[in-house]
Short mmCIF file of C-alpha atoms in Angstrom, two decimals:
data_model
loop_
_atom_site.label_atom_id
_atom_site.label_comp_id
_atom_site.label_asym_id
_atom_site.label_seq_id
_atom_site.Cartn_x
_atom_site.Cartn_y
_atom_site.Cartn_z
CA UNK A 878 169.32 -43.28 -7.19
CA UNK A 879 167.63 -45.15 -4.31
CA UNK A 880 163.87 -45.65 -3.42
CA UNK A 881 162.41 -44.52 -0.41
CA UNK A 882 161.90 -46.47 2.18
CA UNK A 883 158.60 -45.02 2.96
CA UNK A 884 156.49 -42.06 1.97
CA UNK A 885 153.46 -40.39 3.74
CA UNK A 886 149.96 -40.21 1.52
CA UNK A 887 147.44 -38.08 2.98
CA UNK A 888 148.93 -38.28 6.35
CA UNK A 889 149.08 -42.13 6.18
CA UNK A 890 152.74 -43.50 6.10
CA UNK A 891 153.06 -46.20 3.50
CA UNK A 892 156.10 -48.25 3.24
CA UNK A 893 157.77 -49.20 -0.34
CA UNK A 894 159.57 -51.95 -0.99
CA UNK A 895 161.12 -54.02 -4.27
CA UNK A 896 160.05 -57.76 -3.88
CA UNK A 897 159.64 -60.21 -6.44
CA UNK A 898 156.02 -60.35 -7.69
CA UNK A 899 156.31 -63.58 -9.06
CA UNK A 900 153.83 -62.58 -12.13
CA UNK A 901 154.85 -60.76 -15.58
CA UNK A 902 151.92 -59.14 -15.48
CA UNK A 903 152.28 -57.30 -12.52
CA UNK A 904 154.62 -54.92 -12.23
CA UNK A 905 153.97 -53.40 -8.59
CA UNK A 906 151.29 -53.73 -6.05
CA UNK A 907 149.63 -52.00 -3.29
CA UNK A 908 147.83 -53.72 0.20
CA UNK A 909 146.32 -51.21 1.81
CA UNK A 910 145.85 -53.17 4.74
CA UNK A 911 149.40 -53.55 5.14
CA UNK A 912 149.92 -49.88 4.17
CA UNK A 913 152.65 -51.04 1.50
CA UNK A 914 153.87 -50.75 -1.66
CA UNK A 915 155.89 -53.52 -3.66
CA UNK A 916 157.20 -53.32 -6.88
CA UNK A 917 158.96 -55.95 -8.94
CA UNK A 918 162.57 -55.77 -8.29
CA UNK A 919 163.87 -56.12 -12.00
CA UNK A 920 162.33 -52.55 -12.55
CA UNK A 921 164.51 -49.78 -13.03
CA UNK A 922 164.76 -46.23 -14.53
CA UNK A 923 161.29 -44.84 -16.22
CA UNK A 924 159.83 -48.02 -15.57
CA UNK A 925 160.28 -48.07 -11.98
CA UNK A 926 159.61 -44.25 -11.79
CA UNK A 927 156.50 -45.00 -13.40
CA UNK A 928 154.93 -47.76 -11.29
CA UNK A 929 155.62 -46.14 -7.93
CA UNK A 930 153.50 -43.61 -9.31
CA UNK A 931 150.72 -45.67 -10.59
CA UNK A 932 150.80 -47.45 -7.03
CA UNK A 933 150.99 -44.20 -5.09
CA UNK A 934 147.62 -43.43 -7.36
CA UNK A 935 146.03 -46.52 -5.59
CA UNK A 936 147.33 -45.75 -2.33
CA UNK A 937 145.80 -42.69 -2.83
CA UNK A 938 142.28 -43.13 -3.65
CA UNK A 939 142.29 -46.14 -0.78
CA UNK A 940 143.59 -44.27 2.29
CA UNK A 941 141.03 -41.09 0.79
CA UNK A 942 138.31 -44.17 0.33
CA UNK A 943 137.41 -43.38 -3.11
CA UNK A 944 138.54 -46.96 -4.16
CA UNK A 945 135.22 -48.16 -1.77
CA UNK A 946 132.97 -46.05 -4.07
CA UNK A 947 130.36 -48.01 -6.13
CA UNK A 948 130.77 -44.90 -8.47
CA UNK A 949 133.18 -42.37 -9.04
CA UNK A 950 131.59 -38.18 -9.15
CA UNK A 951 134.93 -35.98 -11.39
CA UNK A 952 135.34 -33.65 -8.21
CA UNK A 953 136.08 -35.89 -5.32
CA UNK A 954 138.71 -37.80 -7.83
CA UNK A 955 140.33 -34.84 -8.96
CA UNK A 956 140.33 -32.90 -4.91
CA UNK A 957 141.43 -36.56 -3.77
CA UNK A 958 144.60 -35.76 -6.74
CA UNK A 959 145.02 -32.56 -5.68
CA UNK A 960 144.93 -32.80 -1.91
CA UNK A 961 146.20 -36.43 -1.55
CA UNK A 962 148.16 -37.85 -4.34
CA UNK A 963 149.67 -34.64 -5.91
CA UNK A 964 151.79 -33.61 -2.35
CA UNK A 965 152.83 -37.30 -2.13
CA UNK A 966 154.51 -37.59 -5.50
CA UNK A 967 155.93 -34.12 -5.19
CA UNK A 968 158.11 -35.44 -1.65
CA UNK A 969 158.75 -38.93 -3.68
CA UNK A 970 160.18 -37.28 -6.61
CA UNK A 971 162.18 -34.93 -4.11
CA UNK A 972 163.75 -38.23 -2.55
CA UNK A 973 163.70 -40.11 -5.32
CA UNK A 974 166.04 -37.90 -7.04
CA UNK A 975 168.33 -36.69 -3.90
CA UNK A 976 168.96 -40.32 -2.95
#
């Protein structure tokens, strides 16, 4: 099983890349300037499965500007899931698991 080299979040293409995070704490991170992800490079199985997830989530409410908000209303977060983040981490999982 191999990670994707990129995947595409609400039409935005967003690299992903294993990189050494230099911190314990952090486990993956995501610049949306840079349009990347990076998680730790020790991480594998669940755990790696996992944070690529919980960046995607950031990825996600960045590129659909949610993470600008000075507060959060239920509906935009969950049609920013369901429009945004949900179609993304169907095609990961897709090439997650053929690669």
């Amino acid at each position: 099983m191999s990670l994707p080299k990129s995947i595409t979040i609400g039409g935005v293409r967003v690299r992903i890349r294993l990189g050494d995070l230099g911190d314990d704490d952090c486990y993956g991170m995501y610049s949306h300037r840079r349009k990347l992800i990076t998680i730790d490079k020790t991480l594998k199985g669940k755990e790696l499965h996992d944070t690529v997830r919980h960046e995607m989530l950031h990825a996600s409410l960045a590129i659909s500007g949610l993470s600008y908000s000075e507060s959060y209303e239920e509906e935009s977060i969950v049609r920013c899931m369901d429009e945004i983040y949900f179609p993304a981490w169907e095609r990961f999982t897709k090439r997650f698991n053929s690669e």
